[in-house]
Short mmCIF file of C-alpha atoms in Angstrom, two decimals:
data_model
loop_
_atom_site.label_atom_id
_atom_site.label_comp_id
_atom_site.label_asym_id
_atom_site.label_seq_id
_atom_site.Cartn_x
_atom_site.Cartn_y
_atom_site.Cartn_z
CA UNK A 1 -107.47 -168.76 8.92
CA UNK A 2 -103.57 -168.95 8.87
CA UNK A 3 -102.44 -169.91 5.33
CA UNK A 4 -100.34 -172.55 6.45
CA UNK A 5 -103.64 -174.80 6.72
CA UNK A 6 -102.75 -175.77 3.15
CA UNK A 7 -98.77 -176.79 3.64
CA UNK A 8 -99.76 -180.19 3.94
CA UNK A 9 -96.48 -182.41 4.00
CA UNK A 10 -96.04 -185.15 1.98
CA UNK A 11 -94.03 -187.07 -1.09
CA UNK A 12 -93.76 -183.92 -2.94
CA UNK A 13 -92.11 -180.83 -2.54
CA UNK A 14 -93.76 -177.13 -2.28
CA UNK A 15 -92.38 -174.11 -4.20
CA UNK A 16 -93.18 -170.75 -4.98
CA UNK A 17 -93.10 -170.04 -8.45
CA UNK A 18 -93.23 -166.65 -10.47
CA UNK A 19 -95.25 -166.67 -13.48
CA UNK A 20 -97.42 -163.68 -15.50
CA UNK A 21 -96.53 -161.14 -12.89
CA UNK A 22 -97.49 -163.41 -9.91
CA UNK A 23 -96.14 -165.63 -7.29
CA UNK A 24 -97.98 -169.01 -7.84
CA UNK A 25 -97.55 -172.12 -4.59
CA UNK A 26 -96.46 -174.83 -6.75
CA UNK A 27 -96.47 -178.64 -4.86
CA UNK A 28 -93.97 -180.87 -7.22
CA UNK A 29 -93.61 -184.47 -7.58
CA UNK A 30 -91.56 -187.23 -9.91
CA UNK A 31 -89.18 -186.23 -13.06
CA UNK A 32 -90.45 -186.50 -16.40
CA UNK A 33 -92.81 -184.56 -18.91
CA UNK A 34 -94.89 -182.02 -16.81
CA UNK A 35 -98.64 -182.74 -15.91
CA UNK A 36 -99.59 -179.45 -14.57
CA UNK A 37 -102.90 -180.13 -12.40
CA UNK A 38 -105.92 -177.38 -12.13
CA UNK A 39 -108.16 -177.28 -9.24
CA UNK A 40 -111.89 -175.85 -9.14
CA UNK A 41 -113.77 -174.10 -7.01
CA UNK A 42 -113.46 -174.38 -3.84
CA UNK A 43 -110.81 -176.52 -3.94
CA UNK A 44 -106.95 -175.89 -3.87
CA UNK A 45 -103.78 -178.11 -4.88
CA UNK A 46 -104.83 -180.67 -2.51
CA UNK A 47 -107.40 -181.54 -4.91
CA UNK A 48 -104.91 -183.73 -6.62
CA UNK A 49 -102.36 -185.25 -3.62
CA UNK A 50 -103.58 -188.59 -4.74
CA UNK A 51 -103.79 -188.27 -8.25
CA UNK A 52 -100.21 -185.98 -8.64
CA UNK A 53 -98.50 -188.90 -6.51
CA UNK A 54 -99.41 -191.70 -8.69
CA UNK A 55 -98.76 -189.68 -11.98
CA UNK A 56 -95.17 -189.38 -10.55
CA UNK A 57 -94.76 -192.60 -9.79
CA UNK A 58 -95.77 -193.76 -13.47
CA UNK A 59 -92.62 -191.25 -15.01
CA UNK A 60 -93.95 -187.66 -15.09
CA UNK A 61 -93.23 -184.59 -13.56
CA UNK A 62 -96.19 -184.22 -12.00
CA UNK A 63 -97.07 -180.26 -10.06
CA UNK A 64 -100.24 -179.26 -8.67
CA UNK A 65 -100.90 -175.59 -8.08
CA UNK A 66 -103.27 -173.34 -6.35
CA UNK A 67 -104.76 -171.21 -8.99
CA UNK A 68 -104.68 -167.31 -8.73
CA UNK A 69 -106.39 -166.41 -5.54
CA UNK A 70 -106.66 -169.69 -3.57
CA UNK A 71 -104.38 -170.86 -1.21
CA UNK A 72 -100.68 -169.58 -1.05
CA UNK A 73 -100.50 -167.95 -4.35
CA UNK A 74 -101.15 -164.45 -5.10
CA UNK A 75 -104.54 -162.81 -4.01
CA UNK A 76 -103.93 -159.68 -6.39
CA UNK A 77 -107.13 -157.75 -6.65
CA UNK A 78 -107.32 -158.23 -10.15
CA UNK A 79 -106.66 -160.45 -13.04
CA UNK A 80 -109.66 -163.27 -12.73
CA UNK A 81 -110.16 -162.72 -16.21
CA UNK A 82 -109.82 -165.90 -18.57
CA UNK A 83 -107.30 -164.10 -20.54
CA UNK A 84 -105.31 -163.46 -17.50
CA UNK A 85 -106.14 -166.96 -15.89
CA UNK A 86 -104.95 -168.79 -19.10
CA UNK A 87 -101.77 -167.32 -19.28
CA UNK A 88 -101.33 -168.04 -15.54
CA UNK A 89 -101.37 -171.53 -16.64
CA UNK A 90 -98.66 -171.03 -20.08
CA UNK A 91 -96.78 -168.85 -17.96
CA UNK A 92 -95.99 -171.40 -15.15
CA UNK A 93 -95.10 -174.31 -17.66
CA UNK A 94 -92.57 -171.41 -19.02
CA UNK A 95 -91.13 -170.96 -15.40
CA UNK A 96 -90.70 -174.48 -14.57
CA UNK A 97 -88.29 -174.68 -17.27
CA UNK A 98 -90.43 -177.00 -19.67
CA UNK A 99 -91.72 -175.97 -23.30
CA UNK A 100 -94.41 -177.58 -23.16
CA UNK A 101 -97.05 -179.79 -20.89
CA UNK A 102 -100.07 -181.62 -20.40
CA UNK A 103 -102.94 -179.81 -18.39
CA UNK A 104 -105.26 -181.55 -16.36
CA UNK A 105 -107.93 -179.13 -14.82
CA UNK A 106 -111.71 -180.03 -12.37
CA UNK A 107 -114.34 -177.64 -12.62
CA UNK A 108 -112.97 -174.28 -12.87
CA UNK A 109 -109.69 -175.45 -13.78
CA UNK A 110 -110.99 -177.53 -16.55
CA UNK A 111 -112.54 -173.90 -17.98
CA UNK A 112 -108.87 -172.68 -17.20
CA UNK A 113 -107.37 -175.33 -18.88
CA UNK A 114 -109.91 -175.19 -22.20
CA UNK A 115 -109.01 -171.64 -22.52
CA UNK A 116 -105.07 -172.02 -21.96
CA UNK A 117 -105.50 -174.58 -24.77
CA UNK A 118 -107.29 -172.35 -27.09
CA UNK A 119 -105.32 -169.28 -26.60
CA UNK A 120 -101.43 -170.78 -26.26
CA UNK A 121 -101.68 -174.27 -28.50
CA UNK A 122 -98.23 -174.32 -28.72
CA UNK A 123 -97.27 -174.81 -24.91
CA UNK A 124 -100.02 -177.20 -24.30
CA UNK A 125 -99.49 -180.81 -26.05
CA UNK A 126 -102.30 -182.87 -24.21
CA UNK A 127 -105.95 -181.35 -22.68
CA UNK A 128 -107.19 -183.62 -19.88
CA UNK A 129 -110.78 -181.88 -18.68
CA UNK A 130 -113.35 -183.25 -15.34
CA UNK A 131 -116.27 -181.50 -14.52
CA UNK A 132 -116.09 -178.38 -16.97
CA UNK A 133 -117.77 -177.92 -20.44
CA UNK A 134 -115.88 -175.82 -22.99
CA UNK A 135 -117.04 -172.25 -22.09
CA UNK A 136 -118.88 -171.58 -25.01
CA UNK A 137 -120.98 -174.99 -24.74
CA UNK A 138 -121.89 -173.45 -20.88
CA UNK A 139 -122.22 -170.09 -21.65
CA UNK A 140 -124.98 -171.40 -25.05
CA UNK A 141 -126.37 -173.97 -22.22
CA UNK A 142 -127.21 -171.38 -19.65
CA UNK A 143 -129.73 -169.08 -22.54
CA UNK A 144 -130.83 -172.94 -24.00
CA UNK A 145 -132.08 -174.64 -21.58
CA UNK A 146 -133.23 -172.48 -18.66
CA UNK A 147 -134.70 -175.64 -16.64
CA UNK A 148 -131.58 -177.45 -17.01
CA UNK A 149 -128.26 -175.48 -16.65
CA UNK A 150 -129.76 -172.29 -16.27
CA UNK A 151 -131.06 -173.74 -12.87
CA UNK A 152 -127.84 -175.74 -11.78
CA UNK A 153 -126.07 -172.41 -11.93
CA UNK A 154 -128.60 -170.83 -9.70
CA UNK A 155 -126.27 -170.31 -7.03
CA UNK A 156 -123.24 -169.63 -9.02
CA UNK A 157 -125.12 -166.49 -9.89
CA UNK A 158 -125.44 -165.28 -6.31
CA UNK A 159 -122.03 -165.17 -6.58
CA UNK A 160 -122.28 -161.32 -8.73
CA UNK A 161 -124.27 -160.10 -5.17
CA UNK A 162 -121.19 -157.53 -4.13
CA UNK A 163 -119.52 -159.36 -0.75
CA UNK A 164 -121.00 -162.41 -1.01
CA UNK A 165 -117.72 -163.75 0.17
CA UNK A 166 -118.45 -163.09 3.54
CA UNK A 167 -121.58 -165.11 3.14
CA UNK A 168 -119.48 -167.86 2.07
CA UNK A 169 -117.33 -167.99 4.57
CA UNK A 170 -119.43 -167.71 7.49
CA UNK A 171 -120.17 -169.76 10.16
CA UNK A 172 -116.70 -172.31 9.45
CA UNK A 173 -117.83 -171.95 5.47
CA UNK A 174 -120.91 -173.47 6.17
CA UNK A 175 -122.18 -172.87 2.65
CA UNK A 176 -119.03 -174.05 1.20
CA UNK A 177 -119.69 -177.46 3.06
CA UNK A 178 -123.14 -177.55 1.38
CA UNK A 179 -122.40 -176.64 -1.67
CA UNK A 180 -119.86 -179.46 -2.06
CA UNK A 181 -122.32 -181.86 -0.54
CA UNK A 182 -125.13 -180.24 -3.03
CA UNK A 183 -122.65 -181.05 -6.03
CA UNK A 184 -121.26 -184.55 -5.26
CA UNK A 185 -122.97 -188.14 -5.45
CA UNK A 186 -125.24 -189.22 -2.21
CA UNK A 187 -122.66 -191.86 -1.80
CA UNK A 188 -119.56 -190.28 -2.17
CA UNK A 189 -120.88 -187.08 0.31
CA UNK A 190 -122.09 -189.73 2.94
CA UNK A 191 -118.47 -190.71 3.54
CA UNK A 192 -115.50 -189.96 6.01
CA UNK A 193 -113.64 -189.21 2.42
CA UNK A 194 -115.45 -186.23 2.08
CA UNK A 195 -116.47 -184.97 5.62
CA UNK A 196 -112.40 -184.57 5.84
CA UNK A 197 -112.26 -183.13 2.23
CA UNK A 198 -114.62 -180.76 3.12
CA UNK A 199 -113.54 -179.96 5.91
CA UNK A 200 -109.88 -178.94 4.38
CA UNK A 201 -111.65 -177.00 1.70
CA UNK A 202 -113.28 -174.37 4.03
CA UNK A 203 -110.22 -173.98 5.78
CA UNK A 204 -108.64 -173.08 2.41
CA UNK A 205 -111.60 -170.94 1.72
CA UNK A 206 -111.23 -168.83 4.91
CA UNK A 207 -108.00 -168.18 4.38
CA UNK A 208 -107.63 -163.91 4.18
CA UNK A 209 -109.03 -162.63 0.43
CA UNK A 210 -108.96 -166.12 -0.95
CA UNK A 211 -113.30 -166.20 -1.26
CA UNK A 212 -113.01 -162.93 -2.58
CA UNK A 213 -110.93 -163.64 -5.29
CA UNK A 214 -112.32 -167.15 -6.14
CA UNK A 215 -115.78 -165.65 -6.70
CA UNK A 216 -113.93 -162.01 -8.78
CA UNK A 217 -113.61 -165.26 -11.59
CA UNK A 218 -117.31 -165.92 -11.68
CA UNK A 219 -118.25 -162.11 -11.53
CA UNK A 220 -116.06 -161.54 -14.54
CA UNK A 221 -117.73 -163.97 -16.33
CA UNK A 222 -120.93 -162.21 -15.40
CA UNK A 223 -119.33 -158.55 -16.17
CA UNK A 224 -117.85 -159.63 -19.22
CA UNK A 225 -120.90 -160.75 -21.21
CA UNK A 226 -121.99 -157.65 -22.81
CA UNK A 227 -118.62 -155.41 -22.85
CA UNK A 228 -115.96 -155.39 -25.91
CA UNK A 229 -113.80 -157.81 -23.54
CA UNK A 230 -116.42 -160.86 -23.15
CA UNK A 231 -116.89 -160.46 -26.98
CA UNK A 232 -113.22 -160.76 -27.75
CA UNK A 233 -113.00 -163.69 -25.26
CA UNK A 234 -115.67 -165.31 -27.48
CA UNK A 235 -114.10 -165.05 -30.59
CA UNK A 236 -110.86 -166.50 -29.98
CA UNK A 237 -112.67 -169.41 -27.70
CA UNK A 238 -114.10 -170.42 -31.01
CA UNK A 239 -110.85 -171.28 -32.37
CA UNK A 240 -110.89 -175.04 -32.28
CA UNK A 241 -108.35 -177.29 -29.97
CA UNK A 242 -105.49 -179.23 -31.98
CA UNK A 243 -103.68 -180.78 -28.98
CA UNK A 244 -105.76 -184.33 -28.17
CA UNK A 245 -108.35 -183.72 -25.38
CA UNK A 246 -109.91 -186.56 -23.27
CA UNK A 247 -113.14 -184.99 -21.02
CA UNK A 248 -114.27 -186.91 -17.95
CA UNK A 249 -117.71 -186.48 -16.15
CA UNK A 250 -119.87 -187.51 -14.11
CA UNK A 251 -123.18 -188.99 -14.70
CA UNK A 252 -124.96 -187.00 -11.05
CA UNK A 253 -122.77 -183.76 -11.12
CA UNK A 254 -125.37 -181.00 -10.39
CA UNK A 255 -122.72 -178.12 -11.01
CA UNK A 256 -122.13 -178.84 -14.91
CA UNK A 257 -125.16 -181.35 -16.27
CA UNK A 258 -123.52 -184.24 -18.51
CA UNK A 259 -126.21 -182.89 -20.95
CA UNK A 260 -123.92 -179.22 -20.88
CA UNK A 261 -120.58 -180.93 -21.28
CA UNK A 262 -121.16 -183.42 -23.82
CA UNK A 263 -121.30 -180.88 -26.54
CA UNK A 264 -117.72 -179.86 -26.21
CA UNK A 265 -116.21 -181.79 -28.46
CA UNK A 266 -117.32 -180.00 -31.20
CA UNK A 267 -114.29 -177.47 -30.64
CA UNK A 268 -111.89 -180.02 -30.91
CA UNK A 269 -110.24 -181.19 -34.12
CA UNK A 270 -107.42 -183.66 -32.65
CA UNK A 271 -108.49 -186.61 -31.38
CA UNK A 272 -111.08 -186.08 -29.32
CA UNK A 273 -112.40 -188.60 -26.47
CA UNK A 274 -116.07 -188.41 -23.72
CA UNK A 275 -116.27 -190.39 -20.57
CA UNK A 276 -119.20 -190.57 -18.50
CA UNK A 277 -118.39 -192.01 -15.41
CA UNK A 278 -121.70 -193.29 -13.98
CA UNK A 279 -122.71 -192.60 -10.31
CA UNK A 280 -120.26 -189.36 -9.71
CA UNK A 281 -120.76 -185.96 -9.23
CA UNK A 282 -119.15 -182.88 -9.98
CA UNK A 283 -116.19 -184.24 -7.87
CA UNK A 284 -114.53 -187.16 -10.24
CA UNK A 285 -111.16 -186.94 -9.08
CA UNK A 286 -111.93 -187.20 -5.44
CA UNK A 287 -115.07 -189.53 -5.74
CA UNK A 288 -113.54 -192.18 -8.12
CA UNK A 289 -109.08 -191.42 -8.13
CA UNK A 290 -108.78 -194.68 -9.55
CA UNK A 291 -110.66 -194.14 -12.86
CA UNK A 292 -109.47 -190.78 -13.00
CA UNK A 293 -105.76 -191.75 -12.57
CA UNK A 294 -106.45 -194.94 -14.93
CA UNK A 295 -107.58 -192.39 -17.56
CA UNK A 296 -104.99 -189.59 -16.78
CA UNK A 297 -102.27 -192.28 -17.38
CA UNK A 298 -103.70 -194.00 -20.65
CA UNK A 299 -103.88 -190.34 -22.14
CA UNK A 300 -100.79 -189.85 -21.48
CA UNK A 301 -99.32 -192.86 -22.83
CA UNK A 302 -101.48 -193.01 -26.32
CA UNK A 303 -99.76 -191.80 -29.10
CA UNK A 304 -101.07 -188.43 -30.74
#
């Protein structure tokens, strides 16, 4: 799949941006304070066209990214490491010239975003999180409640089995397709919304190396959890958040259970706010933009 399959034109402007050793596709819209937006898995920066647009329009400097790996950024062979990741994340607000910004970050991006938070307080000022428990509430969830979590993440864990990526992306990324259907509400998968969604995420996904590296994250995670590395990572994930986070969720998503996320507040010390968004999946930002972009804003906009 030619990489181009993500240079989707629009009100916004696409850059290439170094950052942390790496050249990171950066999509730009609006002037203002920076809203740096995280996609998950196995998404890319279109994840947040709608979203980015609207932020822009409301007086921020909104940019969407593809994270390390996916897309047009970098497909290094290394560096999927949260450490690594997080400093992806500081490092880009650094090379767009700002001091400091407000992350908003889905799924994997929310982890991204927990851990930039945790690690660099000082260039983060605002935490918004969708579909992503802190990673010490998921990583205590997956050994706690084996029926619940433990299960969910059944098939993030055949992610460790060595190229798996070429499972993934076989057949048009069939199992991409079903995983995204497997993860999102009945009513949001049954529409032309996401049959088109979809359908850009596996192109994004077949793109050369890009499965590869998106699932080197999740085997890191796996790798990590009994070396000196995983045990470090641990440690300074328990310092609590002081910048105010807002965490979004959806009352059906199958990839994170509400019952995981909801705990995450207990690493936060600023003010602190849960929204369960009743009847969406792991998908909040594409199954209800409104709500999302209604909440995005109102964060914004409330003083600290």
């Amino acid at each position: 799949m030619d990489e181009s399959v993500v240079m989707a034109e629009g009100p916004w402007t696409h850059r290439f941006v170094g950052a942390n050793g790496s050249r990171f596709h950066v999509v730009e819209a609006g002037t203002g304070p920076l809203v740096l937006f995280l996609h998950g898995f196995p998404e890319f920066w279109w994840a947040w066209h709608d979203i980015m647009t609207r932020v822009a329009d409301a007086g921020f400097r909104a940019a969407a990214i593809d994270l390390r790996g996916y897309g047009l950024s970098d497909k290094p062979p290394r560096g999927y490491d949260g450490y690594t990741m997080a400093a992806d994340v500081t490092g880009l607000i650094r090379a767009l010239g700002e001091r400091s910004a407000t992350i908003v970050g889905a799924g994997a991006g929310g982890m991204v975003g927990w851990a930039a938070a945790a690690f660099h307080p000082k260039l983060v000022n605002r935490l918004v999180v969708l579909g992503a428990a802190h990673p010490l509430r998921l990583r205590a969830a997956l050994f706690a409640d084996p029926r619940g979590q433990f299960a969910a993440s059944a098939t993030i864990l055949k992610f460790q089995v060595p190229r798996y990526e070429h499972v993934l992306t076989r057949d048009d990324a069939a199992l991409i397709g079903e995983l995204m259907e497997h993860w999102s509400s009945p009513e949001w998968a049954a529409t032309p919304e996401f049959a088109d969604y979809s359908y850009r995420c596996r192109q994004a996904m077949q793109i050369p190396q890009a499965s590869f590296c998106a699932l080197e994250a999740y085997r890191w995670v796996a790798r990590s959890a009994l070396r000196l590395q995983g045990y470090r990572f641990v440690k300074l994930m328990q310092k609590p958040l002081s910048m105010p986070t807002l965490q979004l969720h959806g009352s059906l998503d199958r990839a994170i259970l509400p019952r995981t996320a909801q705990g995450s507040g207990r690493y936060v010390t600023a003010p602190y706010e849960w929204r369960l968004l009743p009847g969406a999946g792991h998908f909040i930002h594409q199954e209800a933009p409104d709500f999302v972009t209604g909440e995005i804003l109102r964060w914004l906009k409330t003083p600290a």
